[in-house]
Amino acid sequence: AALLQPRCVSPLLFVSRRLSAPEIKFPCPYHKKVVDHYENPRNVGSLDKNAKNVGTGLVGAPACGDVMKLQIEVDDEGKIVDAKFKTFGCGSAIASSSLATEWVKGKSIDEALKIKNTEIAKELSLPPVKLHCSMLAEDAIKAALADYRLKQKKDEEAVKVSN
């Protein structure tokens, strides 16, 4: 019941019906939440990386080739008002990125730092072999927040020098 079966079927079903091969259905290896985020990703795109209120995190996993860029936009009160991502990777990596952008929106920087890969993996019901995808998402959040904080620090230092 937790697996979404209608989307994962034998490739023989798409070949001419003249074949006498039986219609064999395979269980889909992804949970329906992963399939949903993969087919309908939220917050795909980019923000202005040069804006002082935008933090960009770019992380990758050499073992599998997944690359994730996650960006956050923070308002004057320290709330994350927007988040975008671009991911090159498997369905679990895309779903983890998509979910991460949904979760960081509306949070403070400190609240966003508390998002853990285990929470992302649990929400998406990722199997153990795909846990690195949720780890990448957590790392991307942390990298984006670190970039934002670095920009703020540089901005504060520039103000001090000009005074």
XYZ file of C-alpha atoms in Angstrom:
163
model
C 0.000 0.000 0.000
C 2.929 2.351 0.637
C 4.341 1.749 -2.832
C 2.960 3.418 -5.915
C 2.652 0.538 -8.366
C 0.825 1.933 -11.400
C 3.843 4.027 -12.448
C 6.354 1.173 -12.465
C 5.503 -1.440 -15.043
C 7.307 -3.706 -17.446
C 8.738 -1.929 -20.500
C 7.056 -4.660 -22.557
C 3.736 -2.930 -21.959
C 4.828 -0.034 -24.161
C 5.779 -2.218 -27.098
C 3.185 -3.293 -29.614
C 0.320 -5.292 -28.124
C 0.994 -8.012 -30.724
C 3.624 -9.437 -28.398
C 2.416 -12.428 -26.466
C 4.405 -11.453 -23.398
C 2.345 -11.393 -20.217
C 1.727 -8.066 -18.533
C 4.127 -8.224 -15.612
C 3.996 -5.433 -13.081
C 7.018 -4.632 -10.925
C 6.746 -2.909 -7.581
C 8.091 0.631 -7.711
C 11.270 1.001 -5.610
C 10.332 4.558 -4.560
C 7.784 5.617 -1.952
C 4.861 7.687 -3.269
C 6.230 10.841 -1.575
C 9.501 10.494 -3.497
C 7.605 9.960 -6.749
C 5.434 13.019 -6.010
C 8.431 15.306 -5.354
C 10.237 13.879 -8.394
C 7.298 14.354 -10.758
C 6.168 17.663 -9.206
C 9.314 19.236 -7.755
C 8.754 22.326 -5.649
C 10.906 25.454 -5.868
C 13.081 24.521 -8.843
C 15.214 27.387 -10.062
C 17.784 29.913 -8.979
C 18.036 33.089 -6.956
C 20.524 35.919 -7.521
C 23.708 34.480 -6.033
C 25.234 37.958 -5.791
C 22.430 39.370 -3.630
C 23.574 39.986 -0.055
C 20.436 38.342 1.355
C 20.843 35.118 -0.666
C 22.910 32.157 0.492
C 24.006 29.455 -1.928
C 25.040 25.928 -1.026
C 26.575 23.629 -3.617
C 27.312 20.078 -2.498
C 28.039 16.791 -4.203
C 28.508 13.111 -3.536
C 31.448 11.721 -5.521
C 30.331 8.136 -4.837
C 27.093 8.465 -6.812
C 27.558 11.654 -8.835
C 24.666 13.594 -7.282
C 25.118 17.378 -7.208
C 22.764 19.677 -5.324
C 22.524 23.477 -5.363
C 20.209 24.977 -2.768
C 19.661 28.717 -2.326
C 17.860 30.621 0.398
C 16.631 34.204 0.519
C 16.470 35.790 3.970
C 14.486 38.893 4.922
C 15.571 41.686 7.298
C 14.089 39.843 10.298
C 16.176 36.727 9.640
C 13.354 34.598 8.197
C 13.868 32.500 5.107
C 11.317 33.855 2.642
C 12.277 31.841 -0.437
C 14.297 28.790 -1.379
C 15.247 27.309 -4.755
C 17.163 24.242 -5.846
C 18.729 22.586 -8.830
C 19.793 18.967 -8.495
C 21.541 16.568 -10.823
C 20.863 13.111 -9.476
C 18.428 10.310 -8.844
C 14.784 10.634 -7.846
C 15.652 10.462 -4.151
C 18.144 13.332 -4.480
C 15.621 15.485 -6.331
C 12.899 14.656 -3.800
C 15.228 15.413 -0.867
C 16.111 18.808 -2.391
C 12.490 19.638 -3.099
C 11.411 18.731 0.427
C 14.313 20.668 1.959
C 13.253 23.863 0.161
C 9.695 23.437 1.414
C 10.860 22.907 4.980
C 13.257 25.864 5.195
C 10.746 28.432 3.969
C 9.323 30.477 6.817
C 11.962 29.312 9.292
C 14.625 31.376 10.990
C 18.256 30.603 10.243
C 18.638 28.793 13.560
C 15.478 26.744 12.964
C 16.657 25.771 9.478
C 19.980 24.588 10.898
C 18.069 22.084 13.030
C 16.716 20.206 9.993
C 18.394 16.804 9.991
C 18.876 14.279 7.220
C 17.143 11.656 9.345
C 13.956 13.747 9.320
C 14.111 14.134 5.532
C 14.771 10.405 5.077
C 11.894 9.512 7.398
C 9.449 11.866 5.655
C 10.329 10.428 2.245
C 10.660 6.826 3.510
C 14.082 6.538 1.895
C 15.674 3.082 1.947
C 19.133 2.761 3.549
C 20.842 2.738 0.147
C 19.450 6.243 -0.546
C 20.247 7.889 2.801
C 23.138 9.790 1.221
C 20.527 11.840 -0.680
C 19.018 13.165 2.534
C 22.543 13.816 3.868
C 23.257 15.899 0.780
C 20.097 17.926 1.390
C 21.129 18.638 4.987
C 24.622 19.595 3.827
C 23.150 21.888 1.147
C 21.007 23.684 3.748
C 24.031 24.159 6.015
C 26.187 25.360 3.105
C 23.557 27.877 1.982
C 23.184 29.216 5.529
C 26.979 29.430 5.943
C 27.239 31.372 2.666
C 24.494 33.749 3.798
C 26.214 34.329 7.157
C 29.547 34.936 5.440
C 27.959 37.596 3.225
C 26.410 39.264 6.269
C 29.758 39.274 8.082
C 31.492 40.832 5.060
C 28.713 43.430 4.828
C 29.132 44.324 8.528
C 32.908 44.619 8.129
C 32.469 46.890 5.090
C 30.184 49.157 7.142
C 32.768 49.325 9.965
C 35.574 50.210 7.524
C 33.534 52.987 5.909
C 32.784 54.566 9.301
